[in-house]
Amino acid sequence: MRLDKFLSVCAVASRTESKRAARCGEILVNGVCVRASDFAVDSERDVIVFRGERVVYRKYTYIILNKPDGVVSATDDPREKTVLDILPEQFSKKGIFPCGRLDKNTVGLMLLTDNGELAHRLLAPKNHVEKKYRFRSKFPVSEADAKRFEAGLTLEDGYVTKPAKIELMGDGSEGIITLHEGKYHQIKRMLDALGNKITYLERISFAHLTLEDSGLSRGEWRYLNEDEIAELEKIADTSKVS
Ligand code: URA
């Protein structure tokens, strides 16, 4: 494989960037500076270092992003800024997409990948991946409403939500919601069903991934580390897909 293709597949640099970096002597292959970006490399065996960082070949890319307000969780949109617009250009060419959606005005943790099979498995209802959200509502949620919320609510389209959890804080108009499913606008519709309204929503965890541990400020992203990927693969166990 060509060196520039390898760096682009690993989502490290576009071909143009690779060319520039190679010319500037910023790429080492097996300890030797390589100045031609079309240099042939063995992706499995060669030790490739780009700007001082070892690049390990991975078939798939996994990204955690702290979604800001006003950005849509789509790959492409004719009018709106998308989460893909936050990432460097090479990711859209690589086929990265959001694993699950957040509303335009919901902020917080998003997982993005180009591994369609894994995303499908993580989102499969049988996997029950746990998601936590910090919320604020227009009116305080009463203890009685919290019980109804946890038992399962009938939404406006007749769908009955699965058991969920709501931890109330302060006067009850803020707290943490835990869901094991992800229907369209689910939390907003659940609060609507209680005659209330969500005024702020932030996803703070998805399975074992938490916003707190991510170290990301709003609008920032990073690659998942090896342990985080291994755990995701465990959750996306082939035996549990519907
Ligand atoms: N529930 C919602 O209503 N919106 C989201 O973005 C996520 C969960």
mmCIF file of N, CA and C in Angstrom, residues 1-126:
data_model
loop_
_atom_site.group_PDB
_atom_site.id
_atom_site.type_symbol
_atom_site.label_atom_id
_atom_site.label_comp_id
_atom_site.label_asym_id
_atom_site.label_seq_id
_atom_site.Cartn_x
_atom_site.Cartn_y
_atom_site.Cartn_z
ATOM 1 N N MET A 1 0.852 -1.194 0.000
ATOM 2 C CA MET A 1 0.000 0.000 0.000
ATOM 3 C C MET A 1 0.891 1.248 0.000
ATOM 4 N N ARG A 2 0.431 2.276 -0.744
ATOM 5 C CA ARG A 2 1.204 3.531 -0.734
ATOM 6 C C ARG A 2 1.135 4.178 0.655
ATOM 7 N N LEU A 3 2.224 4.849 1.010
ATOM 8 C CA LEU A 3 2.300 5.518 2.310
ATOM 9 C C LEU A 3 1.144 6.523 2.498
ATOM 10 N N ASP A 4 0.850 7.307 1.456
ATOM 11 C CA ASP A 4 -0.215 8.308 1.617
ATOM 12 C C ASP A 4 -1.585 7.641 1.768
ATOM 13 N N LYS A 5 -1.772 6.492 1.094
ATOM 14 C CA LYS A 5 -3.037 5.759 1.233
ATOM 15 C C LYS A 5 -3.144 5.230 2.663
ATOM 16 N N PHE A 6 -2.034 4.651 3.157
ATOM 17 C CA PHE A 6 -2.008 4.116 4.522
ATOM 18 C C PHE A 6 -2.406 5.216 5.529
ATOM 19 N N LEU A 7 -1.812 6.397 5.395
ATOM 20 C CA LEU A 7 -2.094 7.482 6.353
ATOM 21 C C LEU A 7 -3.522 7.994 6.216
ATOM 22 N N SER A 8 -4.050 7.918 5.014
ATOM 23 C CA SER A 8 -5.428 8.352 4.819
ATOM 24 C C SER A 8 -6.404 7.307 5.362
ATOM 25 N N VAL A 9 -6.116 6.022 5.133
ATOM 26 C CA VAL A 9 -6.962 4.933 5.663
ATOM 27 C C VAL A 9 -6.981 4.983 7.192
ATOM 28 N N CYS A 10 -5.835 5.315 7.771
ATOM 29 C CA CYS A 10 -5.766 5.393 9.248
ATOM 30 C C CYS A 10 -6.315 6.735 9.749
ATOM 31 N N ALA A 11 -6.851 7.546 8.822
ATOM 32 C CA ALA A 11 -7.432 8.860 9.151
ATOM 33 C C ALA A 11 -6.442 9.781 9.853
ATOM 34 N N VAL A 12 -5.167 9.640 9.486
ATOM 35 C CA VAL A 12 -4.131 10.476 10.100
ATOM 36 C C VAL A 12 -3.922 11.747 9.271
ATOM 37 N N ALA A 13 -3.932 11.586 7.955
ATOM 38 C CA ALA A 13 -3.692 12.745 7.092
ATOM 39 C C ALA A 13 -4.277 12.505 5.710
ATOM 40 N N SER A 14 -4.675 13.596 5.078
ATOM 41 C CA SER A 14 -5.136 13.493 3.684
ATOM 42 C C SER A 14 -3.903 13.249 2.812
ATOM 43 N N ARG A 15 -4.142 12.906 1.559
ATOM 44 C CA ARG A 15 -2.996 12.659 0.665
ATOM 45 C C ARG A 15 -2.140 13.914 0.503
ATOM 46 N N THR A 16 -2.784 15.066 0.409
ATOM 47 C CA THR A 16 -2.032 16.327 0.258
ATOM 48 C C THR A 16 -1.171 16.582 1.487
ATOM 49 N N GLU A 17 -1.776 16.353 2.661
ATOM 50 C CA GLU A 17 -1.029 16.570 3.907
ATOM 51 C C GLU A 17 0.152 15.618 4.011
ATOM 52 N N SER A 18 -0.067 14.357 3.590
ATOM 53 C CA SER A 18 1.003 13.360 3.641
ATOM 54 C C SER A 18 2.168 13.781 2.753
ATOM 55 N N LYS A 19 1.819 14.297 1.584
ATOM 56 C CA LYS A 19 2.852 14.727 0.634
ATOM 57 C C LYS A 19 3.708 15.828 1.273
ATOM 58 N N ARG A 20 2.989 16.782 1.884
ATOM 59 C CA ARG A 20 3.675 17.910 2.517
ATOM 60 C C ARG A 20 4.562 17.427 3.669
ATOM 61 N N ALA A 21 3.975 16.549 4.512
ATOM 62 C CA ALA A 21 4.724 16.044 5.672
ATOM 63 C C ALA A 21 5.956 15.255 5.224
ATOM 64 N N ALA A 22 5.793 14.450 4.158
ATOM 65 C CA ALA A 22 6.921 13.652 3.664
ATOM 66 C C ALA A 22 8.029 14.587 3.179
ATOM 67 N N ARG A 23 7.650 15.596 2.415
ATOM 68 C CA ARG A 23 8.648 16.558 1.894
ATOM 69 C C ARG A 23 9.398 17.245 3.034
ATOM 70 N N CYS A 24 8.683 17.478 4.142
ATOM 71 C CA CYS A 24 9.301 18.165 5.288
ATOM 72 C C CYS A 24 10.062 17.189 6.181
ATOM 73 N N GLY A 25 10.132 15.932 5.801
ATOM 74 C CA GLY A 25 10.889 14.931 6.573
ATOM 75 C C GLY A 25 10.187 14.536 7.869
ATOM 76 N N GLU A 26 8.846 14.567 7.875
ATOM 77 C CA GLU A 26 8.102 14.291 9.118
ATOM 78 C C GLU A 26 7.578 12.856 9.194
ATOM 79 N N ILE A 27 7.975 12.021 8.214
ATOM 80 C CA ILE A 27 7.492 10.631 8.232
ATOM 81 C C ILE A 27 8.676 9.665 8.243
ATOM 82 N N LEU A 28 8.636 8.726 9.203
ATOM 83 C CA LEU A 28 9.668 7.690 9.287
ATOM 84 C C LEU A 28 9.029 6.340 9.012
ATOM 85 N N VAL A 29 9.716 5.539 8.200
ATOM 86 C CA VAL A 29 9.288 4.146 8.003
ATOM 87 C C VAL A 29 10.449 3.274 8.460
ATOM 88 N N ASN A 30 10.195 2.482 9.472
ATOM 89 C CA ASN A 30 11.229 1.638 10.093
ATOM 90 C C ASN A 30 12.471 2.466 10.449
ATOM 91 N N GLY A 31 12.237 3.634 10.988
ATOM 92 C CA GLY A 31 13.327 4.483 11.469
ATOM 93 C C GLY A 31 14.005 5.305 10.395
ATOM 94 N N VAL A 32 13.575 5.150 9.139
ATOM 95 C CA VAL A 32 14.226 5.892 8.048
ATOM 96 C C VAL A 32 13.261 6.952 7.515
ATOM 97 N N CYS A 33 13.769 8.159 7.353
ATOM 98 C CA CYS A 33 12.938 9.262 6.856
ATOM 99 C C CYS A 33 12.570 9.009 5.380
ATOM 100 N N VAL A 34 11.264 9.054 5.108
ATOM 101 C CA VAL A 34 10.801 8.792 3.741
ATOM 102 C C VAL A 34 10.188 10.081 3.188
ATOM 103 N N ARG A 35 10.747 10.563 2.074
ATOM 104 C CA ARG A 35 10.297 11.865 1.548
ATOM 105 C C ARG A 35 9.333 11.750 0.376
ATOM 106 N N ALA A 36 9.025 10.519 -0.034
ATOM 107 C CA ALA A 36 8.081 10.331 -1.151
ATOM 108 C C ALA A 36 6.803 9.715 -0.601
ATOM 109 N N SER A 37 5.677 10.416 -0.786
ATOM 110 C CA SER A 37 4.437 9.925 -0.174
ATOM 111 C C SER A 37 3.854 8.718 -0.917
ATOM 112 N N ASP A 38 4.415 8.386 -2.094
ATOM 113 C CA ASP A 38 3.929 7.182 -2.789
ATOM 114 C C ASP A 38 4.782 5.942 -2.449
ATOM 115 N N PHE A 39 5.657 6.093 -1.462
ATOM 116 C CA PHE A 39 6.514 4.988 -1.007
ATOM 117 C C PHE A 39 5.639 3.789 -0.603
ATOM 118 N N ALA A 40 6.049 2.580 -1.009
ATOM 119 C CA ALA A 40 5.230 1.389 -0.698
ATOM 120 C C ALA A 40 5.519 0.891 0.719
ATOM 121 N N VAL A 41 4.457 0.735 1.508
ATOM 122 C CA VAL A 41 4.645 0.240 2.882
ATOM 123 C C VAL A 41 3.834 -1.041 3.099
ATOM 124 N N ASP A 42 4.295 -1.814 4.056
ATOM 125 C CA ASP A 42 3.545 -3.001 4.476
ATOM 126 C C ASP A 42 2.777 -2.580 5.728
ATOM 127 N N SER A 43 1.458 -2.431 5.589
ATOM 128 C CA SER A 43 0.655 -1.855 6.683
ATOM 129 C C SER A 43 0.707 -2.682 7.966
ATOM 130 N N GLU A 44 0.933 -3.981 7.844
ATOM 131 C CA GLU A 44 0.941 -4.849 9.038
ATOM 132 C C GLU A 44 2.321 -4.874 9.712
ATOM 133 N N ARG A 45 3.386 -4.801 8.908
ATOM 134 C CA ARG A 45 4.728 -5.032 9.460
ATOM 135 C C ARG A 45 5.573 -3.787 9.674
ATOM 136 N N ASP A 46 5.439 -2.800 8.785
ATOM 137 C CA ASP A 46 6.314 -1.625 8.888
ATOM 138 C C ASP A 46 5.939 -0.758 10.092
ATOM 139 N N VAL A 47 6.974 -0.154 10.692
ATOM 140 C CA VAL A 47 6.733 0.778 11.804
ATOM 141 C C VAL A 47 6.717 2.180 11.199
ATOM 142 N N ILE A 48 5.521 2.764 11.190
ATOM 143 C CA ILE A 48 5.365 4.071 10.535
ATOM 144 C C ILE A 48 5.110 5.146 11.598
ATOM 145 N N VAL A 49 5.934 6.175 11.542
ATOM 146 C CA VAL A 49 5.821 7.259 12.525
ATOM 147 C C VAL A 49 5.529 8.551 11.771
ATOM 148 N N PHE A 50 4.410 9.179 12.124
ATOM 149 C CA PHE A 50 3.990 10.430 11.486
ATOM 150 C C PHE A 50 4.092 11.547 12.513
ATOM 151 N N ARG A 51 4.897 12.521 12.240
ATOM 152 C CA ARG A 51 5.121 13.669 13.148
ATOM 153 C C ARG A 51 5.332 13.211 14.585
ATOM 154 N N GLY A 52 6.185 12.205 14.736
ATOM 155 C CA GLY A 52 6.583 11.745 16.072
ATOM 156 C C GLY A 52 5.657 10.727 16.708
ATOM 157 N N GLU A 53 4.525 10.402 16.053
ATOM 158 C CA GLU A 53 3.563 9.455 16.657
ATOM 159 C C GLU A 53 3.506 8.187 15.814
ATOM 160 N N ARG A 54 3.604 7.043 16.456
ATOM 161 C CA ARG A 54 3.480 5.762 15.754
ATOM 162 C C ARG A 54 2.037 5.619 15.238
ATOM 163 N N VAL A 55 1.897 5.212 13.996
ATOM 164 C CA VAL A 55 0.557 5.010 13.429
ATOM 165 C C VAL A 55 0.331 3.505 13.284
ATOM 166 N N VAL A 56 -0.643 3.001 14.028
ATOM 167 C CA VAL A 56 -0.911 1.564 13.974
ATOM 168 C C VAL A 56 -2.108 1.343 13.050
ATOM 169 N N TYR A 57 -1.955 0.383 12.143
ATOM 170 C CA TYR A 57 -3.007 0.120 11.175
ATOM 171 C C TYR A 57 -4.255 -0.450 11.852
ATOM 172 N N ARG A 58 -5.361 0.154 11.588
ATOM 173 C CA ARG A 58 -6.655 -0.306 12.079
ATOM 174 C C ARG A 58 -7.605 -0.287 10.918
ATOM 175 N N LYS A 59 -8.353 -1.337 10.781
ATOM 176 C CA LYS A 59 -9.299 -1.364 9.673
ATOM 177 C C LYS A 59 -10.370 -0.277 9.857
ATOM 178 N N TYR A 60 -10.800 -0.112 11.116
ATOM 179 C CA TYR A 60 -11.887 0.831 11.387
ATOM 180 C C TYR A 60 -11.419 1.966 12.297
ATOM 181 N N THR A 61 -12.147 3.060 12.220
ATOM 182 C CA THR A 61 -11.861 4.232 13.046
ATOM 183 C C THR A 61 -12.997 4.417 14.058
ATOM 184 N N TYR A 62 -12.641 4.743 15.301
ATOM 185 C CA TYR A 62 -13.639 4.985 16.348
ATOM 186 C C TYR A 62 -13.320 6.328 16.991
ATOM 187 N N ILE A 63 -14.322 7.179 16.991
ATOM 188 C CA ILE A 63 -14.122 8.547 17.483
ATOM 189 C C ILE A 63 -15.158 8.883 18.544
ATOM 190 N N ILE A 64 -14.716 9.565 19.597
ATOM 191 C CA ILE A 64 -15.664 10.080 20.591
ATOM 192 C C ILE A 64 -15.643 11.599 20.435
ATOM 193 N N LEU A 65 -16.833 12.182 20.439
ATOM 194 C CA LEU A 65 -16.947 13.623 20.183
ATOM 195 C C LEU A 65 -17.890 14.240 21.210
ATOM 196 N N ASN A 66 -17.569 15.442 21.641
ATOM 197 C CA ASN A 66 -18.452 16.178 22.550
ATOM 198 C C ASN A 66 -19.233 17.168 21.689
ATOM 199 N N LYS A 67 -20.452 16.756 21.338
ATOM 200 C CA LYS A 67 -21.245 17.532 20.370
ATOM 201 C C LYS A 67 -21.681 18.883 20.951
ATOM 202 N N PRO A 68 -21.429 19.958 20.204
ATOM 203 C CA PRO A 68 -21.937 21.256 20.654
ATOM 204 C C PRO A 68 -23.389 21.467 20.235
ATOM 205 N N ASP A 69 -23.985 22.490 20.775
ATOM 206 C CA ASP A 69 -25.360 22.868 20.437
ATOM 207 C C ASP A 69 -25.425 23.338 18.970
ATOM 208 N N GLY A 70 -26.547 23.071 18.295
ATOM 209 C CA GLY A 70 -26.779 23.642 16.966
ATOM 210 C C GLY A 70 -26.163 22.866 15.820
ATOM 211 N N VAL A 71 -25.608 21.693 16.114
ATOM 212 C CA VAL A 71 -24.963 20.876 15.078
ATOM 213 C C VAL A 71 -25.810 19.621 14.891
ATOM 214 N N VAL A 72 -26.060 19.229 13.633
ATOM 215 C CA VAL A 72 -26.907 18.053 13.432
ATOM 216 C C VAL A 72 -26.061 16.780 13.351
ATOM 217 N N SER A 73 -26.628 15.684 13.890
ATOM 218 C CA SER A 73 -25.855 14.430 13.908
ATOM 219 C C SER A 73 -26.124 13.628 12.643
ATOM 220 N N ALA A 74 -25.713 14.226 11.519
ATOM 221 C CA ALA A 74 -25.837 13.569 10.215
ATOM 222 C C ALA A 74 -24.472 13.650 9.546
ATOM 223 N N THR A 75 -24.323 12.927 8.436
ATOM 224 C CA THR A 75 -23.034 12.985 7.739
ATOM 225 C C THR A 75 -22.996 14.167 6.772
ATOM 226 N N ASP A 76 -24.178 14.579 6.345
ATOM 227 C CA ASP A 76 -24.247 15.600 5.318
ATOM 228 C C ASP A 76 -25.571 16.340 5.459
ATOM 229 N N ASP A 77 -25.562 17.638 5.277
ATOM 230 C CA ASP A 77 -26.817 18.389 5.328
ATOM 231 C C ASP A 77 -26.656 19.633 4.459
ATOM 232 N N PRO A 78 -27.638 19.912 3.596
ATOM 233 C CA PRO A 78 -27.478 21.055 2.691
ATOM 234 C C PRO A 78 -27.466 22.406 3.404
ATOM 235 N N ARG A 79 -28.073 22.491 4.592
ATOM 236 C CA ARG A 79 -28.189 23.796 5.261
ATOM 237 C C ARG A 79 -27.447 23.886 6.581
ATOM 238 N N GLU A 80 -27.412 22.756 7.312
ATOM 239 C CA GLU A 80 -26.923 22.811 8.696
ATOM 240 C C GLU A 80 -25.484 22.309 8.805
ATOM 241 N N LYS A 81 -24.799 22.764 9.852
ATOM 242 C CA LYS A 81 -23.468 22.232 10.162
ATOM 243 C C LYS A 81 -23.663 20.839 10.769
ATOM 244 N N THR A 82 -22.874 19.872 10.329
ATOM 245 C CA THR A 82 -23.014 18.506 10.843
ATOM 246 C C THR A 82 -21.831 18.153 11.732
ATOM 247 N N VAL A 83 -21.978 17.041 12.479
ATOM 248 C CA VAL A 83 -20.867 16.590 13.330
ATOM 249 C C VAL A 83 -19.638 16.232 12.483
ATOM 250 N N LEU A 84 -19.868 15.828 11.223
ATOM 251 C CA LEU A 84 -18.730 15.516 10.341
ATOM 252 C C LEU A 84 -17.939 16.773 9.986
ATOM 253 N N ASP A 85 -18.625 17.927 9.997
ATOM 254 C CA ASP A 85 -17.935 19.183 9.691
ATOM 255 C C ASP A 85 -16.954 19.577 10.798
ATOM 256 N N ILE A 86 -17.123 18.967 11.986
ATOM 257 C CA ILE A 86 -16.212 19.261 13.101
ATOM 258 C C ILE A 86 -14.885 18.517 12.907
ATOM 259 N N LEU A 87 -14.960 17.384 12.192
ATOM 260 C CA LEU A 87 -13.781 16.523 12.024
ATOM 261 C C LEU A 87 -12.984 16.937 10.784
ATOM 262 N N PRO A 88 -11.682 16.579 10.740
ATOM 263 C CA PRO A 88 -10.922 16.859 9.523
ATOM 264 C C PRO A 88 -11.551 16.165 8.315
ATOM 265 N N GLU A 89 -11.287 16.744 7.159
ATOM 266 C CA GLU A 89 -11.945 16.338 5.913
ATOM 267 C C GLU A 89 -11.828 14.847 5.581
ATOM 268 N N GLN A 90 -10.677 14.246 5.919
ATOM 269 C CA GLN A 90 -10.461 12.849 5.480
ATOM 270 C C GLN A 90 -11.477 11.876 6.084
ATOM 271 N N PHE A 91 -12.138 12.261 7.187
ATOM 272 C CA PHE A 91 -13.082 11.347 7.820
ATOM 273 C C PHE A 91 -14.351 11.141 6.983
ATOM 274 N N SER A 92 -14.832 12.194 6.329
ATOM 275 C CA SER A 92 -16.049 12.006 5.523
ATOM 276 C C SER A 92 -15.743 11.080 4.350
ATOM 277 N N LYS A 93 -14.533 11.210 3.791
ATOM 278 C CA LYS A 93 -14.165 10.338 2.664
ATOM 279 C C LYS A 93 -14.038 8.899 3.131
ATOM 280 N N LYS A 94 -13.723 8.717 4.406
ATOM 281 C CA LYS A 94 -13.518 7.374 4.943
ATOM 282 C C LYS A 94 -14.848 6.702 5.304
ATOM 283 N N GLY A 95 -15.941 7.450 5.230
ATOM 284 C CA GLY A 95 -17.249 6.862 5.520
ATOM 285 C C GLY A 95 -17.590 6.819 7.000
ATOM 286 N N ILE A 96 -17.056 7.766 7.769
ATOM 287 C CA ILE A 96 -17.386 7.850 9.200
ATOM 288 C C ILE A 96 -18.815 8.388 9.350
ATOM 289 N N PHE A 97 -19.567 7.826 10.278
ATOM 290 C CA PHE A 97 -20.942 8.300 10.516
ATOM 291 C C PHE A 97 -21.248 8.212 12.009
ATOM 292 N N PRO A 98 -22.255 8.953 12.474
ATOM 293 C CA PRO A 98 -22.602 8.904 13.901
ATOM 294 C C PRO A 98 -23.304 7.589 14.257
ATOM 295 N N CYS A 99 -22.894 6.992 15.346
ATOM 296 C CA CYS A 99 -23.525 5.755 15.833
ATOM 297 C C CYS A 99 -24.645 6.192 16.777
ATOM 298 N N GLY A 100 -25.849 6.354 16.225
ATOM 299 C CA GLY A 100 -26.978 6.888 16.996
ATOM 300 C C GLY A 100 -27.034 8.389 16.820
ATOM 301 N N ARG A 101 -28.191 8.952 17.153
ATOM 302 C CA ARG A 101 -28.390 10.381 16.894
ATOM 303 C C ARG A 101 -28.665 11.169 18.156
ATOM 304 N N LEU A 102 -28.311 12.433 18.114
ATOM 305 C CA LEU A 102 -28.729 13.382 19.142
ATOM 306 C C LEU A 102 -29.427 14.513 18.396
ATOM 307 N N ASP A 103 -30.431 15.108 19.030
ATOM 308 C CA ASP A 103 -31.124 16.221 18.398
ATOM 309 C C ASP A 103 -30.162 17.398 18.217
ATOM 310 N N LYS A 104 -30.553 18.310 17.327
ATOM 311 C CA LYS A 104 -29.699 19.466 17.027
ATOM 312 C C LYS A 104 -29.313 20.243 18.294
ATOM 313 N N ASN A 105 -30.292 20.384 19.213
ATOM 314 C CA ASN A 105 -29.985 21.170 20.418
ATOM 315 C C ASN A 105 -29.592 20.308 21.618
ATOM 316 N N THR A 106 -29.365 19.004 21.398
ATOM 317 C CA THR A 106 -28.823 18.161 22.469
ATOM 318 C C THR A 106 -27.306 18.186 22.325
ATOM 319 N N VAL A 107 -26.617 18.292 23.461
ATOM 320 C CA VAL A 107 -25.147 18.345 23.430
ATOM 321 C C VAL A 107 -24.586 17.065 24.047
ATOM 322 N N GLY A 108 -23.288 16.882 23.929
ATOM 323 C CA GLY A 108 -22.637 15.796 24.665
ATOM 324 C C GLY A 108 -22.091 14.670 23.822
ATOM 325 N N LEU A 109 -21.974 13.526 24.483
ATOM 326 C CA LEU A 109 -21.194 12.403 23.949
ATOM 327 C C LEU A 109 -21.790 11.749 22.703
ATOM 328 N N MET A 110 -20.977 11.673 21.675
ATOM 329 C CA MET A 110 -21.358 10.935 20.464
ATOM 330 C C MET A 110 -20.216 10.026 20.072
ATOM 331 N N LEU A 111 -20.603 8.858 19.572
ATOM 332 C CA LEU A 111 -19.624 7.918 19.044
ATOM 333 C C LEU A 111 -19.752 7.963 17.529
ATOM 334 N N LEU A 112 -18.622 8.005 16.847
ATOM 335 C CA LEU A 112 -18.638 7.965 15.371
ATOM 336 C C LEU A 112 -17.686 6.875 14.907
ATOM 337 N N THR A 113 -18.053 6.207 13.848
ATOM 338 C CA THR A 113 -17.221 5.123 13.339
ATOM 339 C C THR A 113 -17.499 4.883 11.859
ATOM 340 N N ASP A 114 -16.662 4.074 11.233
ATOM 341 C CA ASP A 114 -16.946 3.605 9.874
ATOM 342 C C ASP A 114 -17.215 2.104 9.915
ATOM 343 N N ASN A 115 -17.397 1.563 11.124
ATOM 344 C CA ASN A 115 -17.684 0.139 11.277
ATOM 345 C C ASN A 115 -19.206 -0.051 11.379
ATOM 346 N N GLY A 116 -19.840 -0.232 10.224
ATOM 347 C CA GLY A 116 -21.295 -0.329 10.163
ATOM 348 C C GLY A 116 -21.851 -1.501 10.940
ATOM 349 N N GLU A 117 -21.158 -2.605 10.889
ATOM 350 C CA GLU A 117 -21.615 -3.814 11.593
ATOM 351 C C GLU A 117 -21.623 -3.582 13.102
ATOM 352 N N LEU A 118 -20.552 -2.996 13.607
ATOM 353 C CA LEU A 118 -20.472 -2.737 15.049
ATOM 354 C C LEU A 118 -21.546 -1.719 15.468
ATOM 355 N N ALA A 119 -21.728 -0.677 14.674
ATOM 356 C CA ALA A 119 -22.743 0.338 15.000
ATOM 357 C C ALA A 119 -24.125 -0.304 15.035
ATOM 358 N N HIS A 120 -24.392 -1.142 14.043
ATOM 359 C CA HIS A 120 -25.686 -1.814 13.983
ATOM 360 C C HIS A 120 -25.907 -2.656 15.234
ATOM 361 N N ARG A 121 -24.879 -3.353 15.645
ATOM 362 C CA ARG A 121 -24.998 -4.216 16.827
ATOM 363 C C ARG A 121 -25.168 -3.393 18.110
ATOM 364 N N LEU A 122 -24.439 -2.263 18.188
ATOM 365 C CA LEU A 122 -24.557 -1.428 19.398
ATOM 366 C C LEU A 122 -25.945 -0.813 19.515
ATOM 367 N N LEU A 123 -26.564 -0.546 18.359
ATOM 368 C CA LEU A 123 -27.879 0.105 18.383
ATOM 369 C C LEU A 123 -29.026 -0.912 18.399
ATOM 370 N N ALA A 124 -28.690 -2.192 18.241
ATOM 371 C CA ALA A 124 -29.741 -3.221 18.216
ATOM 372 C C ALA A 124 -30.470 -3.258 19.556
ATOM 373 N N PRO A 125 -31.814 -3.266 19.530
ATOM 374 C CA PRO A 125 -32.582 -3.237 20.784
ATOM 375 C C PRO A 125 -32.149 -4.317 21.772
ATOM 376 N N LYS A 126 -31.766 -5.482 21.272
ATOM 377 C CA LYS A 126 -31.402 -6.565 22.194
ATOM 378 C C LYS A 126 -30.143 -6.284 23.002
#
